[in-house]
Coordinates of N, CA and C in Angstrom, one line a residue:
M840 N -10.2 16.9 0.6 CA -10.9 17.8 1.5 C -11.9 16.6 2.1
A841 N -12.6 17.5 3.3 CA -14.0 16.2 3.7 C -14.7 17.1 3.2
N842 N -15.8 16.1 3.1 CA -17.1 16.9 2.6 C -18.0 16.0 4.1
T843 N -18.6 17.0 4.7 CA -19.4 16.7 6.5 C -20.8 17.2 5.9
G844 N -21.9 16.6 6.7 CA -23.2 17.2 6.6 C -24.0 16.1 7.5
G845 N -24.8 16.5 8.8 CA -25.4 16.1 9.4 C -24.0 14.9 9.8
N846 N -24.1 13.3 9.9 CA -23.1 12.3 10.6 C -22.7 11.5 9.4
K847 N -22.3 12.6 7.9 CA -21.9 12.2 7.0 C -20.2 13.0 6.7
L848 N -19.0 12.0 6.3 CA -17.9 12.2 6.5 C -17.3 11.5 4.8
N849 N -16.7 12.7 4.7 CA -16.3 11.7 2.7 C -14.8 12.7 2.6
L850 N -13.1 12.1 3.1 CA -12.4 12.4 3.7 C -12.2 13.1 1.7
G851 N -12.5 12.3 0.4 CA -12.1 12.9 -0.3 C -11.4 11.9 -1.7
I852 N -11.0 11.5 -1.3 CA -9.6 10.7 -1.6 C -9.7 9.7 -3.1
E853 N -8.8 10.2 -4.2 CA -10.1 10.1 -5.6 C -9.4 8.9 -6.2
P854 N -9.6 7.9 -6.2 CA -9.3 6.4 -7.1 C -8.7 6.2 -7.7
V855 N -7.5 6.7 -7.8 CA -5.9 7.0 -9.8 C -4.8 6.4 -8.6
H856 N -5.0 4.8 -9.8 CA -4.0 3.9 -9.9 C -3.2 5.0 -10.4
Y857 N -1.9 3.7 -10.1 CA -0.9 4.2 -10.5 C 0.1 2.7 -11.3
D858 N 0.1 2.5 -12.7 CA 0.5 1.6 -13.1 C 2.1 1.0 -12.0
Y859 N 1.9 -0.2 -12.0 CA 2.6 -1.1 -11.4 C 3.1 -0.8 -9.8
L860 N 1.9 -0.4 -9.6 CA 1.8 -0.2 -8.1 C 0.9 -1.1 -7.3
T861 N 0.9 -1.4 -6.4 CA 0.4 -3.3 -6.2 C -0.8 -2.5 -5.0
C862 N -2.0 -3.4 -4.6 CA -2.9 -2.4 -3.8 C -3.1 -1.2 -3.1
L863 N -1.6 -2.3 -1.6 CA -1.0 -2.0 -0.6 C -0.2 -0.5 -1.7
E864 N 0.6 -0.9 -2.3 CA 1.3 0.5 -2.7 C 0.4 2.1 -3.4
D865 N -0.5 1.3 -4.1 CA -1.7 2.0 -4.2 C -2.1 3.4 -3.4
S866 N -2.8 2.6 -2.4 CA -3.0 3.1 -0.8 C -2.5 4.0 -0.3
I867 N -1.0 3.8 0.5 CA 0.0 4.6 0.7 C 0.0 5.6 0.0
V868 N -0.2 5.7 -1.0 CA 0.2 7.2 -2.0 C -1.0 7.9 -2.3
G869 N -2.4 7.3 -2.4 CA -3.3 8.1 -2.2 C -3.1 8.4 -1.0
V870 N -2.7 8.0 -0.3 CA -3.0 9.4 1.5 C -1.9 9.9 2.0
A871 N -0.7 9.9 1.3 CA 0.9 11.0 1.3 C -0.2 12.1 0.3
E872 N -1.3 11.4 -1.0 CA -0.9 12.9 -2.1 C -2.0 13.1 -1.1
W873 N -3.5 13.2 -0.8 CA -4.2 13.9 0.3 C -3.7 14.3 1.1
A874 N -2.7 14.0 1.8 CA -2.5 14.8 3.1 C -1.4 15.9 2.6
N875 N -0.9 15.9 1.4 CA 0.0 16.7 0.7 C 1.6 16.7 1.0
Y876 N 2.1 14.8 1.3 CA 3.4 14.4 1.5 C 4.1 14.3 0.8
N877 N 5.6 14.4 0.6 CA 5.2 13.2 -0.8 C 6.1 12.1 -0.2
Y878 N 6.3 11.3 -1.2 CA 6.2 9.5 -0.8 C 7.5 8.5 -1.4
E879 N 8.2 9.6 -2.8 CA 9.0 9.0 -3.5 C 10.0 8.0 -3.1
L880 N 10.5 7.9 -1.7 CA 11.7 7.7 -1.1 C 11.2 6.2 -1.1
I881 N 10.3 6.0 -0.7 CA 9.8 4.4 -0.9 C 10.6 3.9 -1.8
F882 N 10.1 4.5 -2.8 CA 10.5 2.9 -3.7 C 12.1 3.1 -4.4
S883 N 13.0 3.7 -3.2 CA 14.2 4.0 -4.2 C 14.9 2.8 -4.1
E884 N 14.6 1.6 -4.2 CA 15.5 0.7 -4.3 C 14.7 -0.3 -4.8
D885 N 12.9 -0.1 -5.5 CA 12.3 -1.2 -6.5 C 13.3 -2.0 -7.2
W886 N 14.6 -1.5 -8.0 CA 15.1 -1.8 -8.7 C 16.3 -3.4 -8.1
Y887 N 15.8 -3.3 -7.4 CA 17.2 -4.1 -6.0 C 16.8 -5.7 -6.4
F888 N 18.2 -6.9 -6.9 CA 16.8 -8.1 -7.0 C 18.3 -8.7 -7.5
I889 N 18.8 -9.9 -7.4 CA 19.5 -10.5 -7.5 C 19.2 -12.0 -8.0
F890 N 20.0 -12.4 -9.3 CA 20.1 -14.3 -9.4 C 21.2 -14.3 -9.3
R891 N 22.1 -15.0 -8.8 CA 23.0 -15.9 -8.7 C 22.8 -17.8 -9.5
P892 N 22.6 -17.5 -10.8 CA 22.8 -18.3 -11.7 C 24.2 -19.9 -11.4
E893 N 25.3 -19.1 -10.5 CA 26.1 -20.2 -10.3 C 25.6 -21.3 -9.2
T894 N 24.4 -21.2 -8.9 CA 23.8 -21.7 -8.3 C 23.5 -23.3 -8.7
G895 N 23.1 -23.4 -9.7 CA 22.9 -24.3 -10.8 C 21.7 -25.2 -10.5
Q896 N 20.8 -24.6 -9.7 CA 19.6 -24.9 -9.0 C 18.1 -24.2 -10.2
S897 N 17.1 -24.3 -9.5 CA 16.5 -23.6 -10.7 C 16.1 -22.3 -11.2
L898 N 15.4 -21.6 -11.7 CA 15.7 -20.2 -12.2 C 15.1 -19.7 -10.9
G899 N 14.1 -19.8 -10.8 CA 13.1 -19.0 -9.6 C 14.2 -19.6 -8.4
S900 N 14.9 -20.7 -7.3 CA 15.3 -20.3 -7.0 C 16.7 -19.5 -6.7
S901 N 17.6 -19.4 -7.8 CA 18.5 -18.8 -7.7 C 18.1 -17.2 -8.3
L902 N 17.0 -16.7 -8.2 CA 16.7 -15.2 -8.1 C 16.3 -14.7 -6.9
S903 N 16.2 -13.7 -6.7 CA 16.0 -13.6 -5.4 C 16.1 -11.7 -4.9
I904 N 14.5 -11.2 -4.5 CA 14.5 -10.0 -4.3 C 14.6 -9.1 -2.8
P905 N 15.0 -9.0 -3.1 CA 15.4 -8.7 -1.5 C 14.0 -7.4 -0.8
N906 N 14.1 -7.8 -0.2 CA 12.0 -6.9 1.2 C 12.9 -5.7 0.9
N907 N 11.9 -4.7 0.5 CA 12.1 -3.3 0.4 C 10.8 -2.8 1.2
D908 N 11.1 -2.1 2.4 CA 10.2 -2.2 3.4 C 9.7 -0.6 3.0
I909 N 8.7 -0.3 2.6 CA 8.2 0.8 2.0 C 7.6 1.4 3.3
I910 N 6.5 0.9 4.3 CA 6.6 1.3 5.5 C 7.1 1.9 6.0
K911 N 8.8 1.3 6.5 CA 9.8 2.5 7.2 C 10.8 3.2 6.7
K912 N 10.2 2.7 5.2 CA 10.8 4.2 4.5 C 9.9 5.6 4.6
L913 N 8.3 4.6 4.3 CA 7.7 5.9 4.4 C 7.8 7.4 6.1
E914 N 8.2 6.2 6.6 CA 8.0 7.4 8.2 C 10.1 7.3 8.2
R915 N 11.0 6.9 8.3 CA 11.8 7.2 7.7 C 12.6 7.9 7.2
Y916 N 12.0 8.5 5.8 CA 12.2 9.7 5.2 C 11.1 10.1 4.3
H917 N 9.4 9.9 5.2 CA 8.9 11.6 4.5 C 7.6 11.2 5.8
G918 N 7.6 11.1 6.9 CA 7.0 11.5 8.4 C 5.3 10.9 8.2
I919 N 5.4 9.7 7.5 CA 4.0 9.4 7.5 C 4.2 7.7 8.3
K920 N 3.8 7.9 9.8 CA 4.4 6.1 10.4 C 2.4 6.2 10.2
I921 N 2.4 4.3 9.6 CA 2.2 3.3 9.5 C 1.5 2.4 10.3
I922 N 0.4 1.6 10.9 CA 0.3 1.1 12.0 C -0.4 0.2 11.7
S923 N 0.1 -1.7 11.7 CA -0.6 -2.9 11.4 C -1.3 -2.7 12.3
K924 N -2.9 -3.3 13.1 CA -3.4 -4.2 14.0 C -4.4 -5.3 13.3
T925 N -4.8 -5.7 14.0 CA -6.0 -6.7 13.9 C -7.0 -7.4 15.1
V926 N -8.0 -7.6 14.5 CA -9.2 -7.6 15.1 C -10.3 -8.8 14.8
P927 N -11.3 -8.2 15.8 CA -11.8 -9.7 15.3 C -13.6 -8.9 14.9
P928 N -13.7 -9.3 13.2 CA -14.4 -8.7 12.6 C -15.8 -7.9 13.7
Q929 N -16.7 -8.3 14.4 CA -16.9 -7.5 15.1 C -16.4 -6.2 15.9
K930 N -15.3 -6.0 16.1 CA -14.9 -4.2 16.5 C -14.4 -4.1 15.1
L931 N -13.4 -4.2 13.9 CA -13.7 -3.3 13.1 C -14.6 -1.7 12.5
V932 N -16.0 -1.7 12.8 CA -16.8 -1.2 12.9 C -16.3 0.3 13.8
E933 N -15.9 -0.1 15.0 CA -15.9 0.4 16.0 C -14.4 1.1 15.5
K934 N -13.7 0.7 15.3 CA -12.5 1.2 14.7 C -12.5 2.5 13.4
I935 N -12.3 1.8 12.8 CA -13.2 2.8 11.6 C -13.6 4.7 12.1
K936 N -14.9 4.0 12.9 CA -15.2 5.0 13.4 C -14.4 6.3 14.0
R937 N -14.2 5.4 14.6 CA -12.6 6.7 15.4 C -11.6 6.8 14.3
Q938 N -11.7 6.6 13.6 CA -10.7 7.3 12.6 C -10.7 7.8 11.8
L939 N -11.9 8.3 11.4 CA -13.1 9.0 10.2 C -13.3 10.1 11.8
K940 N -13.5 10.3 12.8 CA -13.9 10.9 13.5 C -12.5 12.2 13.6
K941 N -11.8 11.6 13.9 CA -10.4 12.5 13.8 C -10.0 13.0 12.0
H942 N -11.0 12.8 11.3 CA -10.3 13.2 9.7 C -9.4 12.2 9.5
L943 N -9.3 11.1 9.9 CA -8.5 10.4 9.1 C -8.5 8.7 8.2
P944 N -8.5 8.6 6.9 CA -8.7 7.1 6.4 C -7.8 6.2 6.9
I945 N -8.3 4.6 7.0 CA -7.8 3.2 7.4 C -7.9 2.6 6.2
M946 N -7.1 2.2 6.2 CA -6.5 1.1 5.3 C -7.4 -0.1 6.0
V947 N -8.2 -1.1 4.9 CA -8.2 -2.3 5.4 C -8.5 -3.2 4.7
S948 N -8.0 -4.8 4.8 CA -8.0 -6.0 4.3 C -8.9 -6.4 4.0
I949 N -9.2 -6.9 2.9 CA -10.7 -8.5 2.2 C -10.4 -9.2 1.8
D950 N -11.2 -10.0 1.6 CA -10.8 -11.4 0.3 C -12.0 -10.9 -0.6
S951 N -10.3 -10.8 -1.9 CA -11.0 -10.4 -3.0 C -12.0 -11.3 -3.6
Y952 N -12.3 -12.3 -3.2 CA -13.7 -13.3 -3.2 C -15.2 -12.6 -3.3
R953 N -14.6 -11.7 -1.9 CA -15.9 -10.8 -1.6 C -15.6 -9.5 -1.8
C954 N -15.6 -9.2 -2.3 CA -15.3 -7.7 -3.1 C -15.7 -7.4 -4.1
P955 N -16.8 -6.5 -4.5 CA -17.5 -7.2 -5.5 C -17.2 -5.8 -6.7
W956 N -16.3 -5.3 -6.7 CA -15.4 -4.6 -7.6 C -14.1 -5.4 -8.1
D957 N -14.2 -6.3 -8.0 CA -12.5 -7.3 -7.5 C -12.7 -8.1 -8.9
W958 N -11.6 -8.0 -9.7 CA -11.4 -9.3 -11.1 C -11.7 -10.5 -10.6
N959 N -11.5 -10.2 -9.0 CA -11.6 -12.2 -8.4 C -13.1 -12.3 -7.5
Y960 N -13.6 -11.5 -8.0 CA -15.2 -11.5 -7.2 C -15.8 -13.0 -7.3
Q961 N -15.9 -13.7 -6.6 CA -16.7 -14.4 -6.2 C -15.7 -16.2 -7.3
R962 N -14.0 -15.9 -7.5 CA -13.9 -16.8 -8.8 C -12.8 -16.7 -7.9
R963 N -11.8 -16.0 -6.8 CA -9.9 -16.8 -6.4 C -10.4 -15.9 -5.4
H964 N -9.4 -16.8 -3.9 CA -8.8 -16.3 -3.0 C -7.7 -15.1 -3.1
F965 N -7.9 -14.1 -2.9 CA -6.7 -12.8 -2.6 C -6.8 -12.5 -1.7
Y966 N -5.4 -11.7 -1.4 CA -5.4 -10.9 -0.1 C -5.5 -9.0 -0.7
H967 N -6.7 -8.4 -0.6 CA -6.6 -7.3 -1.2 C -6.5 -5.8 -0.3
Y968 N -6.2 -5.0 0.4 CA -6.0 -3.5 0.1 C -6.9 -2.3 0.0
F969 N -7.5 -1.4 0.2 CA -8.4 -0.8 0.0 C -8.8 0.7 0.6
L970 N -8.7 1.5 0.6 CA -9.0 2.7 1.7 C -10.5 3.4 2.0
I971 N -11.0 3.0 3.6 CA -12.0 3.6 4.4 C -12.3 5.4 4.4
I972 N -12.6 5.9 3.1 CA -12.6 7.5 3.4 C -14.0 8.0 4.1
G973 N -14.9 7.6 4.8 CA -16.2 8.2 5.0 C -17.0 7.1 5.4
V974 N -17.8 7.8 6.4 CA -19.3 6.7 6.3 C -20.4 8.1 6.3
N975 N -22.2 7.5 5.8 CA -22.8 8.0 5.3 C -24.2 8.6 6.5
D976 N -24.8 8.6 6.2 CA -26.1 8.8 7.4 C -26.0 7.7 7.9
E977 N -26.3 6.5 6.8 CA -27.2 5.1 7.1 C -25.4 4.8 7.7
E978 N -24.5 5.3 8.3 CA -23.7 4.5 9.0 C -22.7 2.9 8.4
D979 N -22.9 3.1 7.1 CA -22.4 2.6 5.6 C -20.9 3.9 5.4
F980 N -20.6 2.5 4.3 CA -18.7 3.3 4.3 C -18.6 3.3 3.0
Y981 N -17.6 5.4 2.3 CA -17.1 4.6 1.4 C -15.7 4.7 1.3
Y982 N -15.2 4.2 -0.1 CA -13.7 3.1 -0.2 C -13.5 3.8 -0.8
C983 N -12.5 3.8 -0.9 CA -11.9 4.8 -2.3 C -10.6 3.1 -2.4
D984 N -11.2 2.7 -3.8 CA -10.0 1.8 -3.9 C -8.9 2.0 -5.4
R985 N -8.0 2.6 -5.1 CA -7.8 3.3 -6.5 C -6.5 2.1 -7.2
F986 N -6.2 1.5 -6.9 CA -5.7 -0.4 -7.5 C -6.4 -0.7 -8.8
F987 N -7.6 -0.7 -8.5 CA -9.5 -0.6 -9.1 C -10.1 0.1 -9.7
K988 N -9.3 1.3 -9.7 CA -9.6 2.8 -10.3 C -11.8 2.8 -9.0
A989 N -12.1 2.9 -8.5 CA -13.4 2.4 -8.0 C -13.8 3.2 -6.6
S990 N -14.7 3.6 -6.3 CA -14.9 4.6 -5.3 C -16.6 4.3 -5.4
G991 N -17.5 4.1 -3.9 CA -18.6 4.5 -3.5 C -19.2 3.6 -2.3
I992 N -20.3 3.2 -2.6 CA -20.6 3.0 -0.8 C -20.4 1.8 -0.6
I993 N -19.2 1.2 0.5 CA -19.6 -0.3 0.8 C -20.4 -0.3 2.1
S994 N -21.4 -1.6 2.2 CA -22.2 -1.7 3.8 C -21.7 -2.5 4.5
K995 N -21.9 -1.7 6.0 CA -20.7 -2.5 6.6 C -20.8 -4.0 6.9
E996 N -22.7 -4.7 6.4 CA -22.2 -6.4 6.5 C -21.4 -6.9 5.2
R997 N -21.0 -6.1 3.9 CA -20.9 -6.2 2.7 C -19.2 -6.4 3.2
L998 N -18.3 -5.1 4.2 CA -17.5 -5.6 4.5 C -16.9 -6.6 5.5
L999 N -18.0 -6.6 6.5 CA -17.4 -7.1 8.1 C -17.6 -9.0 6.7
E1000 N -18.1 -8.9 5.6 CA -18.4 -10.0 5.0 C -17.2 -10.8 4.8
G1001 N -16.3 -9.9 4.4 CA -15.0 -10.2 4.4 C -13.7 -10.2 4.1
F1002 N -14.1 -8.9 5.8 CA -12.6 -8.5 6.1 C -11.8 -9.9 6.8
L1003 N -10.3 -9.4 6.7 CA -9.6 -10.6 6.8 C -8.1 -10.7 8.0
G1004 N -9.4 -9.5 8.8 CA -8.7 -9.4 10.4 C -7.5 -8.8 10.7
E1005 N -7.6 -7.8 9.1 CA -6.3 -7.0 9.6 C -6.7 -5.5 9.1
Y1006 N -5.7 -4.6 9.8 CA -6.1 -3.3 9.1 C -5.2 -2.4 9.1
K1007 N -4.9 -1.2 8.8 CA -3.9 -0.1 8.6 C -4.1 1.0 9.3
V1008 N -3.4 2.5 10.3 CA -3.9 3.1 10.1 C -2.8 4.3 9.9
F1009 N -2.6 5.5 9.5 CA -2.4 6.2 9.4 C -2.2 7.4 10.5
K1010 N -0.3 7.7 10.9 CA 0.1 8.5 11.6 C 1.2 9.7 10.5
F1011 N 1.0 11.2 10.7 CA 1.6 12.5 10.2 C 2.5 12.4 11.3
K1012 N 4.1 12.2 11.2 CA 4.9 12.8 12.1 C 5.0 14.3 11.6
G1013 N 4.9 14.9 10.5 CA 5.5 16.6 10.1 C 7.0 15.8 9.8
K1014 N 6.3 16.9 8.0 CA 7.4 16.4 7.0 C 8.7 16.8 6.8
E1015 N 8.1 18.5 7.9 CA 9.2 19.5 7.9 C 10.2 18.9 8.4
K1016 N 10.1 18.3 9.5 CA 11.0 18.0 10.9 C 11.5 16.5 10.4
I1017 N 11.8 16.4 9.1 CA 12.4 14.8 9.1 C 13.0 15.6 8.0
P1018 N 14.8 15.8 7.7 CA 16.1 16.9 7.6 C 15.9 15.6 6.2
V1019 N 16.1 15.1 4.9 CA 15.7 14.0 4.1 C 17.0 14.6 3.3
N1020 N 18.2 13.6 2.9 CA 19.0 13.9 1.7 C 19.3 13.1 0.9
W1021 N 18.1 13.3 0.0 CA 17.4 12.7 -0.9 C 19.2 12.6 -2.1
S1022 N 19.7 13.9 -2.5 CA 20.7 13.6 -3.0 C 21.9 11.4 -2.4
K1023 N 21.7 12.2 -0.9 CA 22.4 11.0 -0.1 C 22.2 10.1 -0.4
I1024 N 20.9 9.2 -0.3 CA 20.0 8.3 -0.5 C 20.0 7.8 -1.4
L1025 N 20.0 8.5 -3.0 CA 20.0 7.7 -4.5 C 21.1 7.5 -4.5
A1026 N 22.3 8.2 -4.3 CA 23.9 7.7 -4.8 C 24.0 6.6 -3.9
T1027 N 23.8 5.9 -2.7 CA 23.9 5.4 -1.5 C 23.2 4.0 -2.6
T1028 N 21.3 4.5 -3.3 CA 21.0 3.1 -3.4 C 21.2 2.5 -5.1
L1029 N 22.2 3.7 -6.2 CA 22.0 3.7 -7.4 C 23.9 3.2 -7.1
N1030 N 25.0 3.3 -6.0 CA 26.1 2.5 -5.4 C 25.1 0.8 -5.8
R1031 N 24.5 0.8 -5.3 CA 24.1 -1.1 -4.9 C 24.0 -0.9 -6.0
L1032 N 23.1 -0.8 -7.1 CA 22.5 -1.3 -8.4 C 23.3 -1.4 -9.4
K1033 N 24.8 -0.8 -8.8 CA 25.8 -0.6 -9.9 C 27.0 -1.7 -9.7
N1034 N 26.5 -1.2 -8.5 CA 28.2 -2.4 -7.3 C 27.9 -3.2 -7.4
G1035 N 26.7 -4.2 -7.6 CA 26.5 -5.5 -6.1 C 27.3 -5.1 -5.1
N1036 N 26.4 -6.5 -4.6 CA 27.4 -6.2 -2.7 C 27.7 -7.7 -2.6
G1037 N 29.3 -7.1 -3.0 CA 29.9 -8.6 -3.8 C 29.4 -10.0 -4.8
E1038 N 28.3 -9.7 -5.7 CA 27.7 -10.7 -6.5 C 27.7 -9.2 -7.3
L1039 N 26.9 -10.0 -8.3 CA 25.8 -10.0 -9.9 C 25.4 -8.5 -9.5
N1040 N 25.8 -7.2 -9.6 CA 24.9 -6.0 -9.7 C 23.7 -6.6 -10.1
A1041 N 22.5 -5.3 -9.9 CA 20.9 -5.2 -10.5 C 20.8 -5.5 -11.2
F1042 N 21.6 -5.1 -12.9 CA 21.0 -5.0 -13.7 C 22.1 -5.8 -14.7
D1043 N 23.2 -6.3 -14.2 CA 24.1 -7.2 -14.7 C 23.2 -8.6 -14.3
S1044 N 22.4 -8.8 -13.2 CA 21.6 -10.3 -13.0 C 20.4 -10.1 -13.7
M1045 N 20.2 -8.7 -14.3 CA 18.6 -8.8 -15.3 C 19.1 -9.1 -16.7
R1046 N 20.4 -8.9 -17.0 CA 20.6 -9.3 -18.1 C 20.8 -11.1 -18.9
C1047 N 21.7 -11.3 -17.5 CA 21.6 -12.2 -16.6 C 20.7 -13.6 -16.8
F1048 N 19.4 -12.9 -16.1 CA 18.3 -13.4 -16.1 C 17.6 -13.6 -17.2
A1049 N 18.0 -12.9 -17.7 CA 16.8 -12.8 -19.5 C 18.2 -13.9 -20.4
D1050 N 19.3 -13.9 -20.0 CA 19.7 -14.7 -21.4 C 19.8 -16.9 -21.0
K1051 N 19.9 -16.5 -20.0 CA 19.0 -17.8 -18.7 C 17.4 -18.1 -19.6
L1052 N 16.6 -17.5 -19.3 CA 15.5 -17.4 -19.8 C 15.8 -18.2 -21.2

């Protein structure tokens, strides 16, 4: 629920972190929950990976984890479209305000080295995502970083200093209009996990990898 007053707006997304989710996944799940949308099928193939011990190469080169495109799955199965865009820092504030006027959150990328609540602040450079969920009367921004269970206000100057050029916006297509056969999707996924794709299945790959390790 958005809180407003004067120029103030806060969409009220809570900084709740779920174990094993990345900062990108945490942000997506947070927006889906806030909008009362399902999201579970984006993780339908998270267990799938391949180990090819017969290559005789290093463990790392024998292991591959197929790309699980959660953004495509989110749109296909749950009706939330995420659009990634890049802008120079001086145009980011305009883009944020445009989304907030629609009462929609926006996901931004930041260098963890310049993110004060990040473990790697002033230590290491990593790509990190969090949500901008509002603006106050001084035109600084409310943020929600579910990965670090952090929320508060970040100044425009601080945000632009660490901004890495990419942001993501959300479009809600209407979940009731998307027919999803959960049982069929899960059956297909489980079949891939069980039978593999002309090689070791996922669980046998895990066992074989553990033995080699």
